[in-house]
mmCIF file with all atom_site columns, C-alpha atoms in Angstrom:
data_model
loop_
_atom_site.group_PDB
_atom_site.id
_atom_site.type_symbol
_atom_site.label_atom_id
_atom_site.label_alt_id
_atom_site.label_comp_id
_atom_site.label_asym_id
_atom_site.label_entity_id
_atom_site.label_seq_id
_atom_site.pdbx_PDB_ins_code
_atom_site.Cartn_x
_atom_site.Cartn_y
_atom_site.Cartn_z
_atom_site.occupancy
_atom_site.B_iso_or_equiv
_atom_site.pdbx_formal_charge
_atom_site.auth_seq_id
_atom_site.auth_comp_id
_atom_site.auth_asym_id
_atom_site.auth_atom_id
_atom_site.pdbx_PDB_model_num
ATOM 1   C CA . UNK A 1 1   ? -57.710 58.514 2.956   1.00 0.00 ? 1275 UNK A CA 1
ATOM 2   C CA . UNK A 1 2   ? -60.074 55.757 1.716   1.00 0.00 ? 1276 UNK A CA 1
ATOM 3   C CA . UNK A 1 3   ? -61.720 56.230 -1.689  1.00 0.00 ? 1277 UNK A CA 1
ATOM 4   C CA . UNK A 1 4   ? -65.179 57.747 -1.793  1.00 0.00 ? 1278 UNK A CA 1
ATOM 5   C CA . UNK A 1 5   ? -67.562 54.804 -2.445  1.00 0.00 ? 1279 UNK A CA 1
ATOM 6   C CA . UNK A 1 6   ? -69.861 56.959 -4.566  1.00 0.00 ? 1280 UNK A CA 1
ATOM 7   C CA . UNK A 1 7   ? -66.939 58.134 -6.723  1.00 0.00 ? 1281 UNK A CA 1
ATOM 8   C CA . UNK A 1 8   ? -65.635 54.584 -7.016  1.00 0.00 ? 1282 UNK A CA 1
ATOM 9   C CA . UNK A 1 9   ? -69.099 53.374 -8.024  1.00 0.00 ? 1283 UNK A CA 1
ATOM 10  C CA . UNK A 1 10  ? -69.345 56.127 -10.633 1.00 0.00 ? 1284 UNK A CA 1
ATOM 11  C CA . UNK A 1 11  ? -65.994 55.114 -12.105 1.00 0.00 ? 1285 UNK A CA 1
ATOM 12  C CA . UNK A 1 12  ? -67.079 51.473 -12.345 1.00 0.00 ? 1286 UNK A CA 1
ATOM 13  C CA . UNK A 1 13  ? -70.357 52.532 -13.957 1.00 0.00 ? 1287 UNK A CA 1
ATOM 14  C CA . UNK A 1 14  ? -68.440 54.637 -16.467 1.00 0.00 ? 1288 UNK A CA 1
ATOM 15  C CA . UNK A 1 15  ? -66.148 51.709 -17.287 1.00 0.00 ? 1289 UNK A CA 1
ATOM 16  C CA . UNK A 1 16  ? -69.198 49.476 -17.813 1.00 0.00 ? 1290 UNK A CA 1
ATOM 17  C CA . UNK A 1 17  ? -70.680 52.068 -20.155 1.00 0.00 ? 1291 UNK A CA 1
ATOM 18  C CA . UNK A 1 18  ? -67.496 52.203 -22.224 1.00 0.00 ? 1292 UNK A CA 1
ATOM 19  C CA . UNK A 1 19  ? -67.388 48.400 -22.415 1.00 0.00 ? 1293 UNK A CA 1
ATOM 20  C CA . UNK A 1 20  ? -71.034 48.037 -23.440 1.00 0.00 ? 1294 UNK A CA 1
ATOM 21  C CA . UNK A 1 21  ? -70.559 50.698 -26.123 1.00 0.00 ? 1295 UNK A CA 1
ATOM 22  C CA . UNK A 1 22  ? -67.615 48.722 -27.495 1.00 0.00 ? 1296 UNK A CA 1
ATOM 23  C CA . UNK A 1 23  ? -69.700 45.527 -27.320 1.00 0.00 ? 1297 UNK A CA 1
ATOM 24  C CA . UNK A 1 24  ? -72.414 47.262 -29.352 1.00 0.00 ? 1298 UNK A CA 1
ATOM 25  C CA . UNK A 1 25  ? -69.742 47.644 -32.027 1.00 0.00 ? 1299 UNK A CA 1
ATOM 26  C CA . UNK A 1 26  ? -68.969 43.917 -31.884 1.00 0.00 ? 1300 UNK A CA 1
ATOM 27  C CA . UNK A 1 27  ? -65.837 44.091 -29.700 1.00 0.00 ? 1301 UNK A CA 1
ATOM 28  C CA . UNK A 1 28  ? -65.289 40.578 -28.268 1.00 0.00 ? 1302 UNK A CA 1
ATOM 29  C CA . UNK A 1 29  ? -62.417 41.694 -26.029 1.00 0.00 ? 1303 UNK A CA 1
ATOM 30  C CA . UNK A 1 30  ? -64.721 44.198 -24.339 1.00 0.00 ? 1304 UNK A CA 1
ATOM 31  C CA . UNK A 1 31  ? -67.310 41.453 -23.880 1.00 0.00 ? 1305 UNK A CA 1
ATOM 32  C CA . UNK A 1 32  ? -64.737 39.145 -22.249 1.00 0.00 ? 1306 UNK A CA 1
ATOM 33  C CA . UNK A 1 33  ? -63.708 41.948 -19.885 1.00 0.00 ? 1307 UNK A CA 1
ATOM 34  C CA . UNK A 1 34  ? -67.334 42.637 -18.978 1.00 0.00 ? 1308 UNK A CA 1
ATOM 35  C CA . UNK A 1 35  ? -67.953 38.946 -18.261 1.00 0.00 ? 1309 UNK A CA 1
ATOM 36  C CA . UNK A 1 36  ? -64.828 38.743 -16.134 1.00 0.00 ? 1310 UNK A CA 1
ATOM 37  C CA . UNK A 1 37  ? -65.904 41.816 -14.178 1.00 0.00 ? 1311 UNK A CA 1
ATOM 38  C CA . UNK A 1 38  ? -69.464 40.705 -13.453 1.00 0.00 ? 1312 UNK A CA 1
ATOM 39  C CA . UNK A 1 39  ? -69.543 36.897 -13.571 1.00 0.00 ? 1313 UNK A CA 1
ATOM 40  C CA . UNK A 1 40  ? -69.207 36.503 -9.790  1.00 0.00 ? 1314 UNK A CA 1
ATOM 41  C CA . UNK A 1 41  ? -72.012 39.019 -9.213  1.00 0.00 ? 1315 UNK A CA 1
ATOM 42  C CA . UNK A 1 42  ? -74.323 37.173 -11.606 1.00 0.00 ? 1316 UNK A CA 1
ATOM 43  C CA . UNK A 1 43  ? -73.451 33.689 -10.324 1.00 0.00 ? 1317 UNK A CA 1
ATOM 44  C CA . UNK A 1 44  ? -73.851 34.733 -6.694  1.00 0.00 ? 1318 UNK A CA 1
ATOM 45  C CA . UNK A 1 45  ? -77.198 36.379 -7.352  1.00 0.00 ? 1319 UNK A CA 1
ATOM 46  C CA . UNK A 1 46  ? -78.532 33.310 -9.164  1.00 0.00 ? 1320 UNK A CA 1
ATOM 47  C CA . UNK A 1 47  ? -77.270 30.948 -6.454  1.00 0.00 ? 1321 UNK A CA 1
ATOM 48  C CA . UNK A 1 48  ? -79.039 32.875 -3.698  1.00 0.00 ? 1322 UNK A CA 1
ATOM 49  C CA . UNK A 1 49  ? -82.229 33.350 -5.684  1.00 0.00 ? 1323 UNK A CA 1
ATOM 50  C CA . UNK A 1 50  ? -82.651 29.672 -6.558  1.00 0.00 ? 1324 UNK A CA 1
ATOM 51  C CA . UNK A 1 51  ? -81.065 28.050 -3.497  1.00 0.00 ? 1325 UNK A CA 1
ATOM 52  C CA . UNK A 1 52  ? -78.915 24.925 -3.159  1.00 0.00 ? 1326 UNK A CA 1
ATOM 53  C CA . UNK A 1 53  ? -79.189 22.006 -5.552  1.00 0.00 ? 1327 UNK A CA 1
ATOM 54  C CA . UNK A 1 54  ? -79.374 24.183 -8.651  1.00 0.00 ? 1328 UNK A CA 1
ATOM 55  C CA . UNK A 1 55  ? -76.618 24.237 -11.262 1.00 0.00 ? 1329 UNK A CA 1
ATOM 56  C CA . UNK A 1 56  ? -76.461 27.981 -11.734 1.00 0.00 ? 1330 UNK A CA 1
ATOM 57  C CA . UNK A 1 57  ? -73.428 27.913 -14.077 1.00 0.00 ? 1331 UNK A CA 1
ATOM 58  C CA . UNK A 1 58  ? -75.459 27.273 -17.230 1.00 0.00 ? 1332 UNK A CA 1
ATOM 59  C CA . UNK A 1 59  ? -77.943 29.990 -16.313 1.00 0.00 ? 1333 UNK A CA 1
ATOM 60  C CA . UNK A 1 60  ? -75.133 32.453 -15.558 1.00 0.00 ? 1334 UNK A CA 1
ATOM 61  C CA . UNK A 1 61  ? -73.681 31.663 -18.997 1.00 0.00 ? 1335 UNK A CA 1
ATOM 62  C CA . UNK A 1 62  ? -77.090 32.332 -20.571 1.00 0.00 ? 1336 UNK A CA 1
ATOM 63  C CA . UNK A 1 63  ? -77.258 35.747 -18.862 1.00 0.00 ? 1337 UNK A CA 1
ATOM 64  C CA . UNK A 1 64  ? -74.107 36.847 -20.678 1.00 0.00 ? 1338 UNK A CA 1
ATOM 65  C CA . UNK A 1 65  ? -75.316 35.356 -23.951 1.00 0.00 ? 1339 UNK A CA 1
ATOM 66  C CA . UNK A 1 66  ? -78.332 37.639 -23.541 1.00 0.00 ? 1340 UNK A CA 1
ATOM 67  C CA . UNK A 1 67  ? -76.038 40.581 -22.767 1.00 0.00 ? 1341 UNK A CA 1
ATOM 68  C CA . UNK A 1 68  ? -74.163 39.987 -26.037 1.00 0.00 ? 1342 UNK A CA 1
ATOM 69  C CA . UNK A 1 69  ? -77.328 39.532 -28.101 1.00 0.00 ? 1343 UNK A CA 1
ATOM 70  C CA . UNK A 1 70  ? -79.221 42.420 -26.484 1.00 0.00 ? 1344 UNK A CA 1
ATOM 71  C CA . UNK A 1 71  ? -76.355 44.906 -26.200 1.00 0.00 ? 1345 UNK A CA 1
ATOM 72  C CA . UNK A 1 72  ? -77.737 47.030 -29.032 1.00 0.00 ? 1346 UNK A CA 1
ATOM 73  C CA . UNK A 1 73  ? -80.917 47.602 -27.000 1.00 0.00 ? 1347 UNK A CA 1
ATOM 74  C CA . UNK A 1 74  ? -79.104 48.858 -23.885 1.00 0.00 ? 1348 UNK A CA 1
ATOM 75  C CA . UNK A 1 75  ? -79.597 52.570 -23.195 1.00 0.00 ? 1349 UNK A CA 1
ATOM 76  C CA . UNK A 1 76  ? -77.625 54.391 -20.492 1.00 0.00 ? 1350 UNK A CA 1
ATOM 77  C CA . UNK A 1 77  ? -80.771 55.698 -18.774 1.00 0.00 ? 1351 UNK A CA 1
ATOM 78  C CA . UNK A 1 78  ? -79.950 53.200 -16.008 1.00 0.00 ? 1352 UNK A CA 1
ATOM 79  C CA . UNK A 1 79  ? -76.662 51.768 -14.795 1.00 0.00 ? 1353 UNK A CA 1
ATOM 80  C CA . UNK A 1 80  ? -75.426 48.700 -16.605 1.00 0.00 ? 1354 UNK A CA 1
ATOM 81  C CA . UNK A 1 81  ? -75.606 46.718 -13.349 1.00 0.00 ? 1355 UNK A CA 1
ATOM 82  C CA . UNK A 1 82  ? -79.316 47.513 -13.109 1.00 0.00 ? 1356 UNK A CA 1
ATOM 83  C CA . UNK A 1 83  ? -79.885 46.208 -16.631 1.00 0.00 ? 1357 UNK A CA 1
ATOM 84  C CA . UNK A 1 84  ? -77.708 43.159 -15.904 1.00 0.00 ? 1358 UNK A CA 1
ATOM 85  C CA . UNK A 1 85  ? -79.617 42.309 -12.721 1.00 0.00 ? 1359 UNK A CA 1
ATOM 86  C CA . UNK A 1 86  ? -82.921 42.726 -14.575 1.00 0.00 ? 1360 UNK A CA 1
ATOM 87  C CA . UNK A 1 87  ? -81.762 40.216 -17.209 1.00 0.00 ? 1361 UNK A CA 1
ATOM 88  C CA . UNK A 1 88  ? -80.590 37.890 -14.440 1.00 0.00 ? 1362 UNK A CA 1
ATOM 89  C CA . UNK A 1 89  ? -83.860 38.059 -12.524 1.00 0.00 ? 1363 UNK A CA 1
ATOM 90  C CA . UNK A 1 90  ? -85.966 37.489 -15.632 1.00 0.00 ? 1364 UNK A CA 1
ATOM 91  C CA . UNK A 1 91  ? -83.962 34.406 -16.615 1.00 0.00 ? 1365 UNK A CA 1
ATOM 92  C CA . UNK A 1 92  ? -84.113 33.018 -13.072 1.00 0.00 ? 1366 UNK A CA 1
ATOM 93  C CA . UNK A 1 93  ? -87.889 33.488 -12.926 1.00 0.00 ? 1367 UNK A CA 1
ATOM 94  C CA . UNK A 1 94  ? -88.305 31.796 -16.319 1.00 0.00 ? 1368 UNK A CA 1
ATOM 95  C CA . UNK A 1 95  ? -86.161 28.880 -15.173 1.00 0.00 ? 1369 UNK A CA 1
ATOM 96  C CA . UNK A 1 96  ? -88.040 28.489 -11.880 1.00 0.00 ? 1370 UNK A CA 1
ATOM 97  C CA . UNK A 1 97  ? -91.370 28.510 -13.729 1.00 0.00 ? 1371 UNK A CA 1
ATOM 98  C CA . UNK A 1 98  ? -90.072 25.964 -16.238 1.00 0.00 ? 1372 UNK A CA 1
ATOM 99  C CA . UNK A 1 99  ? -88.742 23.674 -13.520 1.00 0.00 ? 1373 UNK A CA 1
ATOM 100 C CA . UNK A 1 100 ? -91.984 23.886 -11.557 1.00 0.00 ? 1374 UNK A CA 1
ATOM 101 C CA . UNK A 1 101 ? -93.875 22.735 -14.658 1.00 0.00 ? 1375 UNK A CA 1
ATOM 102 C CA . UNK A 1 102 ? -91.338 20.038 -15.577 1.00 0.00 ? 1376 UNK A CA 1
ATOM 103 C CA . UNK A 1 103 ? -90.201 18.909 -12.138 1.00 0.00 ? 1377 UNK A CA 1
ATOM 104 C CA . UNK A 1 104 ? -87.952 15.913 -12.753 1.00 0.00 ? 1378 UNK A CA 1
ATOM 105 C CA . UNK A 1 105 ? -85.084 16.820 -10.414 1.00 0.00 ? 1379 UNK A CA 1
ATOM 106 C CA . UNK A 1 106 ? -85.642 18.084 -6.899  1.00 0.00 ? 1380 UNK A CA 1
ATOM 107 C CA . UNK A 1 107 ? -84.273 21.522 -6.168  1.00 0.00 ? 1381 UNK A CA 1
ATOM 108 C CA . UNK A 1 108 ? -83.271 20.048 -2.811  1.00 0.00 ? 1382 UNK A CA 1
ATOM 109 C CA . UNK A 1 109 ? -80.946 17.523 -4.454  1.00 0.00 ? 1383 UNK A CA 1
ATOM 110 C CA . UNK A 1 110 ? -77.236 17.866 -3.645  1.00 0.00 ? 1384 UNK A CA 1
ATOM 111 C CA . UNK A 1 111 ? -75.481 20.274 -5.959  1.00 0.00 ? 1385 UNK A CA 1
ATOM 112 C CA . UNK A 1 112 ? -73.078 18.670 -8.412  1.00 0.00 ? 1386 UNK A CA 1
ATOM 113 C CA . UNK A 1 113 ? -69.372 19.202 -7.943  1.00 0.00 ? 1387 UNK A CA 1
ATOM 114 C CA . UNK A 1 114 ? -69.218 20.735 -11.415 1.00 0.00 ? 1388 UNK A CA 1
ATOM 115 C CA . UNK A 1 115 ? -71.561 23.474 -10.301 1.00 0.00 ? 1389 UNK A CA 1
ATOM 116 C CA . UNK A 1 116 ? -69.017 24.823 -7.844  1.00 0.00 ? 1390 UNK A CA 1
ATOM 117 C CA . UNK A 1 117 ? -69.892 27.720 -5.556  1.00 0.00 ? 1391 UNK A CA 1
ATOM 118 C CA . UNK A 1 118 ? -69.835 31.440 -6.361  1.00 0.00 ? 1392 UNK A CA 1
ATOM 119 C CA . UNK A 1 119 ? -69.871 32.584 -2.774  1.00 0.00 ? 1393 UNK A CA 1
ATOM 120 C CA . UNK A 1 120 ? -67.063 34.344 -1.009  1.00 0.00 ? 1394 UNK A CA 1
ATOM 121 C CA . UNK A 1 121 ? -66.871 32.096 2.028   1.00 0.00 ? 1395 UNK A CA 1
ATOM 122 C CA . UNK A 1 122 ? -65.174 33.398 5.158   1.00 0.00 ? 1396 UNK A CA 1
ATOM 123 C CA . UNK A 1 123 ? -61.692 32.186 6.043   1.00 0.00 ? 1397 UNK A CA 1
ATOM 124 C CA . UNK A 1 124 ? -62.155 29.471 8.654   1.00 0.00 ? 1398 UNK A CA 1
ATOM 125 C CA . UNK A 1 125 ? -58.461 28.655 9.020   1.00 0.00 ? 1399 UNK A CA 1
ATOM 126 C CA . UNK A 1 126 ? -58.087 30.479 12.341  1.00 0.00 ? 1400 UNK A CA 1
ATOM 127 C CA . UNK A 1 127 ? -61.355 29.170 13.817  1.00 0.00 ? 1401 UNK A CA 1
ATOM 128 C CA . UNK A 1 128 ? -61.974 26.053 15.850  1.00 0.00 ? 1402 UNK A CA 1
ATOM 129 C CA . UNK A 1 129 ? -64.140 23.181 14.565  1.00 0.00 ? 1403 UNK A CA 1
ATOM 130 C CA . UNK A 1 130 ? -67.169 24.291 16.606  1.00 0.00 ? 1404 UNK A CA 1
ATOM 131 C CA . UNK A 1 131 ? -67.052 27.813 15.179  1.00 0.00 ? 1405 UNK A CA 1
ATOM 132 C CA . UNK A 1 132 ? -66.664 26.457 11.634  1.00 0.00 ? 1406 UNK A CA 1
ATOM 133 C CA . UNK A 1 133 ? -69.623 24.103 12.066  1.00 0.00 ? 1407 UNK A CA 1
ATOM 134 C CA . UNK A 1 134 ? -71.781 26.890 13.494  1.00 0.00 ? 1408 UNK A CA 1
ATOM 135 C CA . UNK A 1 135 ? -70.888 29.177 10.581  1.00 0.00 ? 1409 UNK A CA 1
ATOM 136 C CA . UNK A 1 136 ? -71.739 26.469 8.030   1.00 0.00 ? 1410 UNK A CA 1
ATOM 137 C CA . UNK A 1 137 ? -75.061 25.794 9.782   1.00 0.00 ? 1411 UNK A CA 1
ATOM 138 C CA . UNK A 1 138 ? -75.809 29.533 9.738   1.00 0.00 ? 1412 UNK A CA 1
ATOM 139 C CA . UNK A 1 139 ? -75.078 29.757 5.990   1.00 0.00 ? 1413 UNK A CA 1
ATOM 140 C CA . UNK A 1 140 ? -77.405 26.804 5.344   1.00 0.00 ? 1414 UNK A CA 1
ATOM 141 C CA . UNK A 1 141 ? -80.108 28.303 7.555   1.00 0.00 ? 1415 UNK A CA 1
ATOM 142 C CA . UNK A 1 142 ? -79.847 31.625 5.673   1.00 0.00 ? 1416 UNK A CA 1
ATOM 143 C CA . UNK A 1 143 ? -80.207 29.768 2.356   1.00 0.00 ? 1417 UNK A CA 1
ATOM 144 C CA . UNK A 1 144 ? -83.345 27.998 3.588   1.00 0.00 ? 1418 UNK A CA 1
ATOM 145 C CA . UNK A 1 145 ? -84.796 31.195 5.055   1.00 0.00 ? 1419 UNK A CA 1
ATOM 146 C CA . UNK A 1 146 ? -84.190 33.077 1.810   1.00 0.00 ? 1420 UNK A CA 1
ATOM 147 C CA . UNK A 1 147 ? -86.003 30.396 -0.183  1.00 0.00 ? 1421 UNK A CA 1
ATOM 148 C CA . UNK A 1 148 ? -89.028 30.728 2.118   1.00 0.00 ? 1422 UNK A CA 1
ATOM 149 C CA . UNK A 1 149 ? -89.416 34.415 1.218   1.00 0.00 ? 1423 UNK A CA 1
ATOM 150 C CA . UNK A 1 150 ? -91.765 35.522 -1.572  1.00 0.00 ? 1424 UNK A CA 1
ATOM 151 C CA . UNK A 1 151 ? -89.824 36.074 -4.797  1.00 0.00 ? 1425 UNK A CA 1
ATOM 152 C CA . UNK A 1 152 ? -89.917 39.888 -4.712  1.00 0.00 ? 1426 UNK A CA 1
ATOM 153 C CA . UNK A 1 153 ? -88.714 39.971 -1.112  1.00 0.00 ? 1427 UNK A CA 1
ATOM 154 C CA . UNK A 1 154 ? -85.966 37.432 -1.811  1.00 0.00 ? 1428 UNK A CA 1
ATOM 155 C CA . UNK A 1 155 ? -84.736 39.361 -4.847  1.00 0.00 ? 1429 UNK A CA 1
ATOM 156 C CA . UNK A 1 156 ? -84.771 42.645 -2.915  1.00 0.00 ? 1430 UNK A CA 1
ATOM 157 C CA . UNK A 1 157 ? -82.708 41.115 -0.091  1.00 0.00 ? 1431 UNK A CA 1
ATOM 158 C CA . UNK A 1 158 ? -80.206 39.508 -2.471  1.00 0.00 ? 1432 UNK A CA 1
ATOM 159 C CA . UNK A 1 159 ? -79.707 42.694 -4.468  1.00 0.00 ? 1433 UNK A CA 1
ATOM 160 C CA . UNK A 1 160 ? -79.456 44.891 -1.375  1.00 0.00 ? 1434 UNK A CA 1
ATOM 161 C CA . UNK A 1 161 ? -77.528 42.670 1.035   1.00 0.00 ? 1435 UNK A CA 1
ATOM 162 C CA . UNK A 1 162 ? -75.256 40.725 -1.304  1.00 0.00 ? 1436 UNK A CA 1
ATOM 163 C CA . UNK A 1 163 ? -74.934 43.014 -4.342  1.00 0.00 ? 1437 UNK A CA 1
ATOM 164 C CA . UNK A 1 164 ? -75.141 46.329 -2.482  1.00 0.00 ? 1438 UNK A CA 1
ATOM 165 C CA . UNK A 1 165 ? -77.510 47.879 -5.022  1.00 0.00 ? 1439 UNK A CA 1
ATOM 166 C CA . UNK A 1 166 ? -79.187 51.140 -3.981  1.00 0.00 ? 1440 UNK A CA 1
ATOM 167 C CA . UNK A 1 167 ? -82.947 51.219 -3.464  1.00 0.00 ? 1441 UNK A CA 1
ATOM 168 C CA . UNK A 1 168 ? -83.423 53.089 -6.730  1.00 0.00 ? 1442 UNK A CA 1
ATOM 169 C CA . UNK A 1 169 ? -81.749 50.350 -8.808  1.00 0.00 ? 1443 UNK A CA 1
ATOM 170 C CA . UNK A 1 170 ? -83.635 47.578 -7.005  1.00 0.00 ? 1444 UNK A CA 1
ATOM 171 C CA . UNK A 1 171 ? -86.880 49.424 -7.761  1.00 0.00 ? 1445 UNK A CA 1
ATOM 172 C CA . UNK A 1 172 ? -86.019 49.397 -11.473 1.00 0.00 ? 1446 UNK A CA 1
ATOM 173 C CA . UNK A 1 173 ? -85.181 45.674 -11.427 1.00 0.00 ? 1447 UNK A CA 1
ATOM 174 C CA . UNK A 1 174 ? -88.427 44.851 -9.607  1.00 0.00 ? 1448 UNK A CA 1
ATOM 175 C CA . UNK A 1 175 ? -90.435 47.372 -11.651 1.00 0.00 ? 1449 UNK A CA 1
ATOM 176 C CA . UNK A 1 176 ? -91.758 49.061 -8.529  1.00 0.00 ? 1450 UNK A CA 1
ATOM 177 C CA . UNK A 1 177 ? -91.180 52.148 -6.373  1.00 0.00 ? 1451 UNK A CA 1
ATOM 178 C CA . UNK A 1 178 ? -88.453 52.908 -3.851  1.00 0.00 ? 1452 UNK A CA 1
ATOM 179 C CA . UNK A 1 179 ? -91.007 52.983 -1.029  1.00 0.00 ? 1453 UNK A CA 1
ATOM 180 C CA . UNK A 1 180 ? -92.235 49.536 -2.115  1.00 0.00 ? 1454 UNK A CA 1
ATOM 181 C CA . UNK A 1 181 ? -88.660 48.215 -2.076  1.00 0.00 ? 1455 UNK A CA 1
ATOM 182 C CA . UNK A 1 182 ? -88.189 49.504 1.476   1.00 0.00 ? 1456 UNK A CA 1
ATOM 183 C CA . UNK A 1 183 ? -91.442 47.834 2.498   1.00 0.00 ? 1457 UNK A CA 1
ATOM 184 C CA . UNK A 1 184 ? -90.375 44.547 0.873   1.00 0.00 ? 1458 UNK A CA 1
ATOM 185 C CA . UNK A 1 185 ? -87.044 44.669 2.690   1.00 0.00 ? 1459 UNK A CA 1
ATOM 186 C CA . UNK A 1 186 ? -88.679 45.445 6.036   1.00 0.00 ? 1460 UNK A CA 1
ATOM 187 C CA . UNK A 1 187 ? -91.034 42.466 5.736   1.00 0.00 ? 1461 UNK A CA 1
ATOM 188 C CA . UNK A 1 188 ? -88.236 40.207 4.510   1.00 0.00 ? 1462 UNK A CA 1
ATOM 189 C CA . UNK A 1 189 ? -85.912 41.165 7.366   1.00 0.00 ? 1463 UNK A CA 1
ATOM 190 C CA . UNK A 1 190 ? -88.680 40.574 9.884   1.00 0.00 ? 1464 UNK A CA 1
ATOM 191 C CA . UNK A 1 191 ? -89.279 37.075 8.504   1.00 0.00 ? 1465 UNK A CA 1
ATOM 192 C CA . UNK A 1 192 ? -85.550 36.323 8.296   1.00 0.00 ? 1466 UNK A CA 1
ATOM 193 C CA . UNK A 1 193 ? -84.968 37.418 11.906  1.00 0.00 ? 1467 UNK A CA 1
ATOM 194 C CA . UNK A 1 194 ? -87.733 35.060 13.025  1.00 0.00 ? 1468 UNK A CA 1
ATOM 195 C CA . UNK A 1 195 ? -86.372 32.176 10.939  1.00 0.00 ? 1469 UNK A CA 1
ATOM 196 C CA . UNK A 1 196 ? -82.810 32.724 12.215  1.00 0.00 ? 1470 UNK A CA 1
ATOM 197 C CA . UNK A 1 197 ? -83.762 33.464 15.821  1.00 0.00 ? 1471 UNK A CA 1
ATOM 198 C CA . UNK A 1 198 ? -81.830 30.508 17.243  1.00 0.00 ? 1472 UNK A CA 1
ATOM 199 C CA . UNK A 1 199 ? -78.625 31.866 15.687  1.00 0.00 ? 1473 UNK A CA 1
ATOM 200 C CA . UNK A 1 200 ? -79.273 35.442 16.786  1.00 0.00 ? 1474 UNK A CA 1
ATOM 201 C CA . UNK A 1 201 ? -80.054 34.728 20.432  1.00 0.00 ? 1475 UNK A CA 1
#
């Protein structure tokens, strides 16, 4: 019998709470475990929020620096992941604003090899070259379509589709209501379907 997702999520949330409590006491081992647990989530969220050509690794590192420095201010009124995604979003928005004011490098520039990629790409080994090419083109089209969305819509889609956050947590991150989140997602999905129509037909 497969595990109950809600129970599994509760167990992970409880583990996060124990770790953050230990971090509040200055436990570096707990901090390392927390980073290891959530670094892919943070890196993937940043990558999809800012799009290609952005070295997200430094920003992801800064998120966890903030976690360490701000741990004493965390209160378990919300899940740790909600707090973590709020920190991530705020840092991304600050970086985007900074880069728009000091635009020296195009966000469309090729991403450096050092930046790597946080995404869990599908296994193409059993597919033919045409299928692989089509999948790569689809991934690139999704990236472009996401970047064309307003920031709130893009964040809602990333947190819902790629991080599987419930509406209630997304509402906290975006500082809005659940009904507003649903409306944002509806409008975003409508725009994404139109942008990706050639792949969906």
